CSV table of C-alpha atoms in Angstrom, one decimal:
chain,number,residue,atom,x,y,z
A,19,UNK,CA,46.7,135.8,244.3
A,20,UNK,CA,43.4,134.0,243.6
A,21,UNK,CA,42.5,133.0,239.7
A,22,UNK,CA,40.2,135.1,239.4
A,23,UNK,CA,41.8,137.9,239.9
A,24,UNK,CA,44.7,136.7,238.4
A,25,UNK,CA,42.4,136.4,235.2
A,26,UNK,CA,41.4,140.3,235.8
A,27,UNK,CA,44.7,141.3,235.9
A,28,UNK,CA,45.3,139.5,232.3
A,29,UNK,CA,42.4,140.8,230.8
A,30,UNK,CA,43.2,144.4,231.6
A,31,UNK,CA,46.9,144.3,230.6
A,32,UNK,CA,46.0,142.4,227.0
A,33,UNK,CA,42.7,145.2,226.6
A,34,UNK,CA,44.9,147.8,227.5
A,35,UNK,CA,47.6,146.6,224.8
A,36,UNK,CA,45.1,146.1,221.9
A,37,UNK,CA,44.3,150.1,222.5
A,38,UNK,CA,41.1,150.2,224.5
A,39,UNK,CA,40.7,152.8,226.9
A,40,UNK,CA,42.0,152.0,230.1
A,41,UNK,CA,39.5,152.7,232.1
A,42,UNK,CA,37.2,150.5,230.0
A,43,UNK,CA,39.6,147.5,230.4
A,44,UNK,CA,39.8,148.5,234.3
A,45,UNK,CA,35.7,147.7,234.0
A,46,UNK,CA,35.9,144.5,231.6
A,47,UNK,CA,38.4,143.1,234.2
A,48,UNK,CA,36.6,144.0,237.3
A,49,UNK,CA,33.6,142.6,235.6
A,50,UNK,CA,35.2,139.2,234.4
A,51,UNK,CA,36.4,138.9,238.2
A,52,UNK,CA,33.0,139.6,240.0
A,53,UNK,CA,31.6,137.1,237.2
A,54,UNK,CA,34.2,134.0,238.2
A,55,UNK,CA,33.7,134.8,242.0
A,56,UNK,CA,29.7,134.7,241.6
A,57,UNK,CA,29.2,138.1,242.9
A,58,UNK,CA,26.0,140.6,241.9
A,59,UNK,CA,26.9,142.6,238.7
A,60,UNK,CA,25.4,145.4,240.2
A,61,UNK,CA,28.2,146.2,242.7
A,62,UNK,CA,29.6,147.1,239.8
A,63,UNK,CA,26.9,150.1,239.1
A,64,UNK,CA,26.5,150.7,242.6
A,65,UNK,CA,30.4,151.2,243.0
A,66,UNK,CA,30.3,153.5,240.2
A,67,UNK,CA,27.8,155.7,242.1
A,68,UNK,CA,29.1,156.0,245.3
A,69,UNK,CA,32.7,156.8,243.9
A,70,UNK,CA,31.3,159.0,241.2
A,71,UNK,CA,28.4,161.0,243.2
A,72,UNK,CA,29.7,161.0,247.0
A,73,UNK,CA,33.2,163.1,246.0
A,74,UNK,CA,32.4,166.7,245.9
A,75,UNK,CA,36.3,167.0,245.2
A,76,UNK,CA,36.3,165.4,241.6
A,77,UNK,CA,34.0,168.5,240.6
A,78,UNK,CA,37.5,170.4,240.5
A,79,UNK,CA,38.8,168.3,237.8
A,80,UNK,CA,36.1,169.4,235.3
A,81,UNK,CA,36.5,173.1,236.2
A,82,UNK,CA,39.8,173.4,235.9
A,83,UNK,CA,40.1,171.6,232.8
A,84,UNK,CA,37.4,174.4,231.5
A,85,UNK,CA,39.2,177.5,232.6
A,86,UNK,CA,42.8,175.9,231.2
A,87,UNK,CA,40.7,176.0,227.5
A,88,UNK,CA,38.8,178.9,227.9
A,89,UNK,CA,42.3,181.2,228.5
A,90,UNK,CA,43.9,178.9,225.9
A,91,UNK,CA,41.1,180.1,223.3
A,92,UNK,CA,41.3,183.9,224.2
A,93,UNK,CA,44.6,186.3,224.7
A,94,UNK,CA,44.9,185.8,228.2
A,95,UNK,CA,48.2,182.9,227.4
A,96,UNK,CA,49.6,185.6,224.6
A,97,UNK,CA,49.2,188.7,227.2
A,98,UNK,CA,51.6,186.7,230.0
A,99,UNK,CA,53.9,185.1,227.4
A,100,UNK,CA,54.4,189.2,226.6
A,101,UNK,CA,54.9,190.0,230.2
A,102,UNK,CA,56.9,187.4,230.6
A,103,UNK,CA,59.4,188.4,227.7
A,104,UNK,CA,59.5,192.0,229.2
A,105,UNK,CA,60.9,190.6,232.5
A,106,UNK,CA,63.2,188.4,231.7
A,107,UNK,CA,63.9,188.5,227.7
A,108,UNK,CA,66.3,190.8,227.4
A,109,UNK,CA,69.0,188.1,229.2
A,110,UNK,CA,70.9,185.1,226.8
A,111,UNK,CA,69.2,182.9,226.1
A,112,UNK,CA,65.8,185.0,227.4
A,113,UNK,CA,63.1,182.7,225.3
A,114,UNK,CA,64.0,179.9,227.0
A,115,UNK,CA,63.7,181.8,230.4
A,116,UNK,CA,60.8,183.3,229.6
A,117,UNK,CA,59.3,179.7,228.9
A,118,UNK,CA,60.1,178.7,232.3
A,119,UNK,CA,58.6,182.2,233.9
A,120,UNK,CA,55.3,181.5,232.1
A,121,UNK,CA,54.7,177.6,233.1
A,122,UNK,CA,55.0,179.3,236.9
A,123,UNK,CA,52.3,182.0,236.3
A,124,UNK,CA,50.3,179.6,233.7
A,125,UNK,CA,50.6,177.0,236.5
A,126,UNK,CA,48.5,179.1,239.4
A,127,UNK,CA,45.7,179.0,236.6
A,128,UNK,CA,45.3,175.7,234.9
A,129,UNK,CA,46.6,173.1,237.5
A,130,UNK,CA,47.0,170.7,233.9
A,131,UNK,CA,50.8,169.6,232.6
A,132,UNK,CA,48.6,168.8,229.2
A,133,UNK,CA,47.3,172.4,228.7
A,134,UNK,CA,50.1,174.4,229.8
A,135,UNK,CA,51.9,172.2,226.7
A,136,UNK,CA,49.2,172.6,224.6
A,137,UNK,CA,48.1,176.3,225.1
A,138,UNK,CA,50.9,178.2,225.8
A,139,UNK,CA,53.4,175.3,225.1
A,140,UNK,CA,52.1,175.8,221.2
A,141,UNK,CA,53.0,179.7,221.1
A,142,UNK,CA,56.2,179.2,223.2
A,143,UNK,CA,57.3,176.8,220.4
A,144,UNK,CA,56.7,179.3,217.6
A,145,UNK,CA,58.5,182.0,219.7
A,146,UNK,CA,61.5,180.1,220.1
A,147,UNK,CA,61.7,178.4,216.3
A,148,UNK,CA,61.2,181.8,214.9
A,149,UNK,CA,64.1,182.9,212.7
A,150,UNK,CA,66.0,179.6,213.7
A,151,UNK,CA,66.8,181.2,217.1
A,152,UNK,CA,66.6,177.3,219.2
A,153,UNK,CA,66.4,174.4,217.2
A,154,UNK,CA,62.9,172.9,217.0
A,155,UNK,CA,63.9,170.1,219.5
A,156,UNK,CA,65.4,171.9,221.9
A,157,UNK,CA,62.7,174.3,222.3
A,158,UNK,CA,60.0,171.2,222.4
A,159,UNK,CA,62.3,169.5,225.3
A,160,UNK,CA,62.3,172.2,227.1
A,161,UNK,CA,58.5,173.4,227.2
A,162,UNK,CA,57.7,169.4,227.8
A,163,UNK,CA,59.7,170.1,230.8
A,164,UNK,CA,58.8,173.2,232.0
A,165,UNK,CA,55.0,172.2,231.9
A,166,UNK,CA,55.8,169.4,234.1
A,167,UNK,CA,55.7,172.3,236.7
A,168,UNK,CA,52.3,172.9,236.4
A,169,UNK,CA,50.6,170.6,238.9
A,170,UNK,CA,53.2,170.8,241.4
A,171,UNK,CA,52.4,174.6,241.9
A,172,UNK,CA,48.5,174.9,243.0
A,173,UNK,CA,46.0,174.4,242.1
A,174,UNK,CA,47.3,171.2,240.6
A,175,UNK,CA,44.1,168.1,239.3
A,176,UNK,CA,46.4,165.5,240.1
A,177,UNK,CA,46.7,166.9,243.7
A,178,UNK,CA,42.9,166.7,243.5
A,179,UNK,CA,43.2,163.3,242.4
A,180,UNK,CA,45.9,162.1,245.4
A,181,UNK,CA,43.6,163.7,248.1
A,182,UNK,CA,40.6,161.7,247.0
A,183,UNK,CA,42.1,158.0,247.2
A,184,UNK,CA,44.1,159.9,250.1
A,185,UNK,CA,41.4,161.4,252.4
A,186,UNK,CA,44.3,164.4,252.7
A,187,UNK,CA,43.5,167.8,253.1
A,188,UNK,CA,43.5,169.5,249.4
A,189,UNK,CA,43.8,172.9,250.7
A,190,UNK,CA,47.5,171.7,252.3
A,191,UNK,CA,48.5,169.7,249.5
A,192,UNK,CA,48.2,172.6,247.5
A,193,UNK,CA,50.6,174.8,250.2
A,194,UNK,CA,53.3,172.0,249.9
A,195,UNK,CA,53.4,172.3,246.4
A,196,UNK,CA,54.6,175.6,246.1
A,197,UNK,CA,58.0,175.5,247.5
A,198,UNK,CA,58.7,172.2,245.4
A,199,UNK,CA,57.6,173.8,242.3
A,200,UNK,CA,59.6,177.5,242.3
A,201,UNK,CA,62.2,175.5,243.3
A,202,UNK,CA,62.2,173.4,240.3
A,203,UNK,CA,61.5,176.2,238.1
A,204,UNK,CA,64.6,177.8,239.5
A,205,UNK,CA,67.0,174.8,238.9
A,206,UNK,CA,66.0,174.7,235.5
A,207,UNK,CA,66.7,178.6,235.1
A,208,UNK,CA,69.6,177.7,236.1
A,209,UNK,CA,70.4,175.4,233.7
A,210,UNK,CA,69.1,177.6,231.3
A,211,UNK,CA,71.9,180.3,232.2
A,212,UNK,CA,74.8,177.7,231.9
A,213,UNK,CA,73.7,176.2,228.9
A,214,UNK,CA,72.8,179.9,227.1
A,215,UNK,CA,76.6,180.6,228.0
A,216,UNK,CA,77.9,177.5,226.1
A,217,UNK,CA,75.9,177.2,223.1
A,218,UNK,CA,75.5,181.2,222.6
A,219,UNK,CA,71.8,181.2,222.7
A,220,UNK,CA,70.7,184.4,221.5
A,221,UNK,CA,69.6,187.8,223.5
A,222,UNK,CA,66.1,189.5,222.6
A,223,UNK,CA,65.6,193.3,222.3
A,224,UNK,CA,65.0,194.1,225.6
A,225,UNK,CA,62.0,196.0,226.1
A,226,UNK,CA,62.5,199.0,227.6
A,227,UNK,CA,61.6,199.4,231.7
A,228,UNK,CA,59.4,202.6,230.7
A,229,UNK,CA,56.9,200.1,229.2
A,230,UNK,CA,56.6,197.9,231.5
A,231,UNK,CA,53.9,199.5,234.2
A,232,UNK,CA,52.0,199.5,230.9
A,233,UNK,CA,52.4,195.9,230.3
A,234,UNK,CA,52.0,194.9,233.4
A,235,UNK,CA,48.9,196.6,233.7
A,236,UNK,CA,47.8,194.8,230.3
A,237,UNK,CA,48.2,191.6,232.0
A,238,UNK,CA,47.4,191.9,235.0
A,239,UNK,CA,43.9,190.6,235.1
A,240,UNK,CA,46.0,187.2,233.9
A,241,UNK,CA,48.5,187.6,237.0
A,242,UNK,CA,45.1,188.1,239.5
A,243,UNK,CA,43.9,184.8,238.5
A,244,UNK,CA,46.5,182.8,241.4
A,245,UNK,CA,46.0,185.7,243.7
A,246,UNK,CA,41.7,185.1,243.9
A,247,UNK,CA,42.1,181.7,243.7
A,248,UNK,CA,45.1,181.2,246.4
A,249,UNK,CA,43.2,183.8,248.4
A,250,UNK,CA,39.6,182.2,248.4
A,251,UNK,CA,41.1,178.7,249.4
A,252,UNK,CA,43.6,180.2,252.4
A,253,UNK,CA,41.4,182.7,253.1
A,254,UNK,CA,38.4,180.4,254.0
A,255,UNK,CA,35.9,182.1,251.3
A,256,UNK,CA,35.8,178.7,249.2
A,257,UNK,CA,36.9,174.9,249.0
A,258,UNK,CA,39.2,174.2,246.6
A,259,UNK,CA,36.1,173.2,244.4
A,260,UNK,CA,34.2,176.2,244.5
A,261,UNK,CA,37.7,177.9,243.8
A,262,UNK,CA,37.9,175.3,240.5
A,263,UNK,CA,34.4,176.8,239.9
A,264,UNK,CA,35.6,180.5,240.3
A,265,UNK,CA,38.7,179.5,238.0
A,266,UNK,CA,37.3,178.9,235.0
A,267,UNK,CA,33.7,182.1,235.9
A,268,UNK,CA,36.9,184.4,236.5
A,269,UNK,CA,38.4,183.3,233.1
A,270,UNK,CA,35.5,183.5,231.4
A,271,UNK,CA,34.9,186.7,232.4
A,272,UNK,CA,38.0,188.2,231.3
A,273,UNK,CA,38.1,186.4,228.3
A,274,UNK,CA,34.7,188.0,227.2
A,275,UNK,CA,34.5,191.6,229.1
A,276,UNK,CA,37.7,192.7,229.4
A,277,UNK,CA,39.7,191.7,226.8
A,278,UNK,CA,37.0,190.6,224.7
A,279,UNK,CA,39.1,188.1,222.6
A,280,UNK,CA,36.1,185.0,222.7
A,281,UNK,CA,32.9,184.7,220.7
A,282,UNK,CA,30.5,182.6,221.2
A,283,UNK,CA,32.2,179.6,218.6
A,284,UNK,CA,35.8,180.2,220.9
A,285,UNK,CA,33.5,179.2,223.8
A,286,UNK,CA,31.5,176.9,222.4
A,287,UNK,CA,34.4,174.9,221.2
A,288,UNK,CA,36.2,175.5,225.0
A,289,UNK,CA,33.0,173.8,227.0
A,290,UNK,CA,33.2,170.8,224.0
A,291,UNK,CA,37.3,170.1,224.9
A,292,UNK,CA,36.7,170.4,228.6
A,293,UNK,CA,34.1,167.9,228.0
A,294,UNK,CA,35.7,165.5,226.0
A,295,UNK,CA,38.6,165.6,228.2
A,296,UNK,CA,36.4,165.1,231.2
A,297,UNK,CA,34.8,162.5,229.8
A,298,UNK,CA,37.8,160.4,229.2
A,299,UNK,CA,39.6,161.3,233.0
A,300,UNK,CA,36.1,160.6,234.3
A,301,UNK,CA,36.1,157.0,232.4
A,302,UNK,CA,39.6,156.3,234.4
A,303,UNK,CA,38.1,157.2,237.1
A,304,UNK,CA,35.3,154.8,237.3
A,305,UNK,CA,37.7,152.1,236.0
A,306,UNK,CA,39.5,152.8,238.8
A,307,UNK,CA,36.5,153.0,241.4
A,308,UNK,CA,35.4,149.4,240.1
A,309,UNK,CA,38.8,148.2,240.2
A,310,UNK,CA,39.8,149.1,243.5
A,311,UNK,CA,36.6,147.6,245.0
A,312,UNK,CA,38.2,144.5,243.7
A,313,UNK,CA,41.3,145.1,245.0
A,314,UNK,CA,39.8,145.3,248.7
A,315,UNK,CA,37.8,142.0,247.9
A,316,UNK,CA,41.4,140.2,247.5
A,317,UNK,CA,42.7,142.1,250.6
A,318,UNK,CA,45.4,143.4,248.5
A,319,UNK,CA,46.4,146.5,250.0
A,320,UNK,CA,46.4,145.1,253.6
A,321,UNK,CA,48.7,141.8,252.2
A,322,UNK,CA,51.2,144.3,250.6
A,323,UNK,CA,51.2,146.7,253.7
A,324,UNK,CA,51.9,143.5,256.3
A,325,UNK,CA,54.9,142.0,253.3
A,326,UNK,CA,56.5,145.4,253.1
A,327,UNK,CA,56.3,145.9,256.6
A,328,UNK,CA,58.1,142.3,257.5
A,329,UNK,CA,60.8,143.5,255.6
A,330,UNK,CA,61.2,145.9,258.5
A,331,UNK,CA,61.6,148.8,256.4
A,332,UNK,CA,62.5,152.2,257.5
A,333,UNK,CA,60.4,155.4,255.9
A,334,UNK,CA,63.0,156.7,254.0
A,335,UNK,CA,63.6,153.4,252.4
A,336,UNK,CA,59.9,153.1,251.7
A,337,UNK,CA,60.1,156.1,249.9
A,338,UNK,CA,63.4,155.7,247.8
A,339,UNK,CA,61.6,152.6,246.8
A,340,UNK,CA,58.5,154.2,245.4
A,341,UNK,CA,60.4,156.6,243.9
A,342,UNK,CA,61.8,153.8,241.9
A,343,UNK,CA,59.0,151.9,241.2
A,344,UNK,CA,56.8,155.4,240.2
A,345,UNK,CA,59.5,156.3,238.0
A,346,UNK,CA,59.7,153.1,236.2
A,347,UNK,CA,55.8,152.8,235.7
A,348,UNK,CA,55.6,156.3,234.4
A,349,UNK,CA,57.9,155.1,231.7
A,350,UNK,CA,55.0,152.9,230.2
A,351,UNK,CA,51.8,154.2,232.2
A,352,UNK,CA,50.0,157.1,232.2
A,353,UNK,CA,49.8,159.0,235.6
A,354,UNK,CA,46.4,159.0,236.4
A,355,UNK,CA,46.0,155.5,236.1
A,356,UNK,CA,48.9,155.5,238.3
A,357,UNK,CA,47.2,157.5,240.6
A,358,UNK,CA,43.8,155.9,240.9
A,359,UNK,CA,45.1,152.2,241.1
A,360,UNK,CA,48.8,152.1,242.0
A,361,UNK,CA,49.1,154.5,244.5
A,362,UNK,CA,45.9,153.3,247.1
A,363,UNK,CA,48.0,149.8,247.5
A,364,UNK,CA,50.7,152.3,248.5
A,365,UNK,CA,49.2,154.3,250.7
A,366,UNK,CA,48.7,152.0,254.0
A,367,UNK,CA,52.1,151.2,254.3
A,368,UNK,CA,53.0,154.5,254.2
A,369,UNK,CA,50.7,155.2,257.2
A,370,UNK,CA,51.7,152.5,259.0
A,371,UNK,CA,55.7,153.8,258.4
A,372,UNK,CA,54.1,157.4,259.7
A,373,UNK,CA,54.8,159.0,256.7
A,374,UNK,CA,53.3,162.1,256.4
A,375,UNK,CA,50.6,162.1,253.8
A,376,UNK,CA,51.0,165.4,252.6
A,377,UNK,CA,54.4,165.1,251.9
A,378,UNK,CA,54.1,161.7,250.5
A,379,UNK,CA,51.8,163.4,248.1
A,380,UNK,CA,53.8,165.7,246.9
A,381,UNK,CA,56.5,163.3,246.3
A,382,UNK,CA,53.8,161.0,244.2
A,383,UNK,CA,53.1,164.1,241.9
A,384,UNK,CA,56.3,164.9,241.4
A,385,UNK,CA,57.1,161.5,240.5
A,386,UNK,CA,53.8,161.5,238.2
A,387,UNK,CA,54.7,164.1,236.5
A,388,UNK,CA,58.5,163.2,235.6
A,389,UNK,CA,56.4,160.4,234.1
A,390,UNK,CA,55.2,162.7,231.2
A,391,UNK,CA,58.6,163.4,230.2
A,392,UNK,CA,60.1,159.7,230.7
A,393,UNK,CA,61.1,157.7,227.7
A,394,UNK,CA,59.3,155.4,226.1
A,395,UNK,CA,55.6,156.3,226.9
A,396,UNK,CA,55.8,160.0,228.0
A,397,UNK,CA,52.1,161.6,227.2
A,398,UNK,CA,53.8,165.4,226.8
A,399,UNK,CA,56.9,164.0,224.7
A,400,UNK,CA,54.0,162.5,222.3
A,401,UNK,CA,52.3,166.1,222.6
A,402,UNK,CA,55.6,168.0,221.8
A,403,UNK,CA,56.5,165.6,219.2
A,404,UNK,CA,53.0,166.5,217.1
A,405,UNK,CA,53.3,170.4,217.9
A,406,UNK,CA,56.7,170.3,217.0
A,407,UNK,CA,57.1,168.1,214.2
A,408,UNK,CA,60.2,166.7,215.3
A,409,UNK,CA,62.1,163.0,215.8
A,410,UNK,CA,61.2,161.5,219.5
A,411,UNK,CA,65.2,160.5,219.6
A,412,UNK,CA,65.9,164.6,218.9
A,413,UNK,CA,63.3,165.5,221.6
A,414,UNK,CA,64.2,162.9,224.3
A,415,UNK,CA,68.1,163.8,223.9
A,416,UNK,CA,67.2,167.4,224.4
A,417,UNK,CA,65.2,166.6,227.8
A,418,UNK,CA,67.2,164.6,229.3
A,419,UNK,CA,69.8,167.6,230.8
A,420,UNK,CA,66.1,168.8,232.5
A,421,UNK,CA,65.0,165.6,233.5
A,422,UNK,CA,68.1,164.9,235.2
A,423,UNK,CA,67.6,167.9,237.1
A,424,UNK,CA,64.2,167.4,238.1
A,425,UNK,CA,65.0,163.9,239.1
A,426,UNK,CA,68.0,165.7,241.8
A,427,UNK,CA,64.8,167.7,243.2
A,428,UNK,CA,62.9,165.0,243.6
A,429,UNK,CA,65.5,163.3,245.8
A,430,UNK,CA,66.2,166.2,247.5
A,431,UNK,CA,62.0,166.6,248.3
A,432,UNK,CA,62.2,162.8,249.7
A,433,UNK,CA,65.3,162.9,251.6
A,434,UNK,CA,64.1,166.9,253.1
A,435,UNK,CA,60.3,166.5,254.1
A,436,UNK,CA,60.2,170.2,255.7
A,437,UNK,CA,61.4,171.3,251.8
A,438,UNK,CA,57.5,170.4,251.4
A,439,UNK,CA,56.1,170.6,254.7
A,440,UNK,CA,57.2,174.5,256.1
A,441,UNK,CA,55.2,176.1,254.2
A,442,UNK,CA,51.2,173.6,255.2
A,443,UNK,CA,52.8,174.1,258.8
A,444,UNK,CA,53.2,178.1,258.9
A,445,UNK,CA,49.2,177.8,257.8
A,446,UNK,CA,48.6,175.6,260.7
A,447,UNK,CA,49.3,172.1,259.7
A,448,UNK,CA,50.1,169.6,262.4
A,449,UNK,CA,50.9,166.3,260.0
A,450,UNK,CA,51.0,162.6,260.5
A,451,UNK,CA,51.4,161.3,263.8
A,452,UNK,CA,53.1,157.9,263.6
């Protein structure tokens, strides 16, 4: 490791701890770097163009962010939380079912762990608190946990993210993520059921069958939302962008026509989140553009690939050990710095192993993800802990049962590649060729 790069490194990490953005201190260091090494500062601009302009894929990101705050604005999040409790309800310990049903629909919309939490998460906490039926910290532990879900079932932005520093196949990615994701949700039904057994969690009225054509039919231009966007991606009629773009048009339009529950201020203050939030995933991401550029300069992906790969690994070792090391930075980094500037130094080895990309990135979102729920730094135990009003010991005690479980799928995702891959192949995929 040269000095100067050694010096980047230092200047990013003590930036980073004094609070500044990250993706700022990404830039600072990359700057201080190309300064010591008496390089043009306008790579540094030029880097940020290419990266920034050339991807037609990170105009997902933005689009999807806006259709996750424009549903979060309207009814369309209180109209499936109400479908949701007619289905499933009615059994012990029904809330906390119904929480898990509605991350899986709310996930084929919003592709964001952050606003499934923050949208839906909000009313599924008032649900569940009303009348003392869960305890506050149960109910947040459990909606940090089931919005975890959310970009591992498609559309997902970290997905977007992966098959950008990837060069993968976004339309796959999002096939291999479905399997993964139901069957997450289902372990942690499951979970649900043995736990509302032992602790006597309470039942809802049930709503009678009778109503439920009606309520379905209330909600259904919610439940259409994953059908036209799943269909225009598989079906050839759009890219995955354009489908981002269709996300948040179809949203709006059902938010304003049919159910008429946003004014012009709702939608006004929906395109102002969206932007803020793109503004500060689009500041990563150009920290990460300029930082990675320095990263090639020092050869550091190639070193690590040709270290790792004396070692004489075997694939499945590879991946048990960035499962390890993903899970431990997710404990003090957020995932999309992860993503951008971890996982690229990663990715060469695993193509030289023949890992499968696709599946590797499934197992990198997963791991991401569990990040957001990992003690100490854990973005949606901070979220919960605000929304909720409760201790971070009382939360974190109460997630860990779901985090364990989560953690087993993970394995089982790593040690199984066809658990991810059956369902890109029956659509035509051919994978990695070692």
């Amino acid at each position: 490791m040269s000095i100067p790069f050694a010096s980047a490194l230092a200047i990013i990490t003590a930036l980073a701890f004094l609070g500044l953005p990250m993706g700022i201190a990404m830039i600072a260091g990359s700057v201080l770097y190309l300064l010591m090494r008496g390089q043009d500062m306008g790579i540094v601009a030029e880097q940020l163009l290419n990266g920034m302009y050339s991807n037609y894929i990170m105009l997902a990101v933005p689009l999807f962010i806006l259709a996750a705050e424009i549903m979060n604005s309207g009814t369309m999040s209180e109209r499936l939380l109400k479908w949701c409790d007619a289905l499933v309800g009615r059994f012990r310990g029904g809330l906390a079912q119904v929480n898990v049903l509605q991350s899986i629909v709310f996930a084929g919309m919003s592709g964001s762990a952050i606003a499934d939490a923050a949208g839906s998460g909000k009313m599924m906490q008032f649900m569940m608190t009303k009348d003392g039926k869960y305890t506050p910290s149960y109910a947040a532990a459990l909606t940090a946990a089931t919005a975890v879900i959310g970009p591992i079932i498609p559309p997902s932005i970290p997905m977007v993210l992966y098959a950008l520093v990837a060069d993968t196949s976004i339309g796959y990615l999002f096939l291999a993520g479905v399997f993964p994701g139901l069957l997450m949700a289902g372990a942690m039904m499951v979970l649900i059921a043995v736990t509302a057994r032992r602790k006597n969690f309470p039942v809802e009225p049930p709503v009678p069958l009778r109503q439920l054509p009606r309520m379905t039919w209330h909600a259904l231009p919610v439940l259409m939302m994953p059908v036209v966007l799943m269909y225009g991606i598989y079906g050839g009629v759009t890219t995955p962008t354009e489908a981002a773009a269709v996300a948040a048009f179809y949203a709006l339009i059902v938010s304003l026509v049919i159910y008429r529950s946003v004014g012009a201020r709702d939608l006004y203050g929906s395109v102002l989140t969206s932007a803020k939030t793109t503004a500060s995933i689009g500041m990563l991401i150009a920290g990460a553009l300029v930082f990675n550029y320095v990263v090639t300069i020092e050869n550091i992906p190639r070193s690590l690939s040709m270290l790792l790969l004396s070692w004489d690994l075997d694939p499945l070792t590879f991946l048990i050990a960035v499962n390890i090391l993903l899970l431990l930075l997710g404990c003090v980094l957020e995932g999309t710095t992860i993503l951008l500037v971890i996982v690229p130094v990663l990715i060469p080895t695993a193509q030289a192993l023949g890992i499968d990309m696709v599946h590797f990135g499934v197992v990198v979102v997963v791991n991401i993800m569990l990040g957001l729920i990992t003690p100490p730094y854990g973005l949606l135990l901070f979220i919960m802990t605000r929304i909720a009003n409760v201790p971070m010991r009382a939360l974190v005690a109460d997630t860990l049962p779901y985090l364990g479980m989560l953690v087993g799928a993970l394995i089982l995702f790593t040690f199984v590649p066809e658990t991810v891959l059956w369902l890109p192949r029956l659509f035509g995929y051919q994978g990695a060729t070692p």
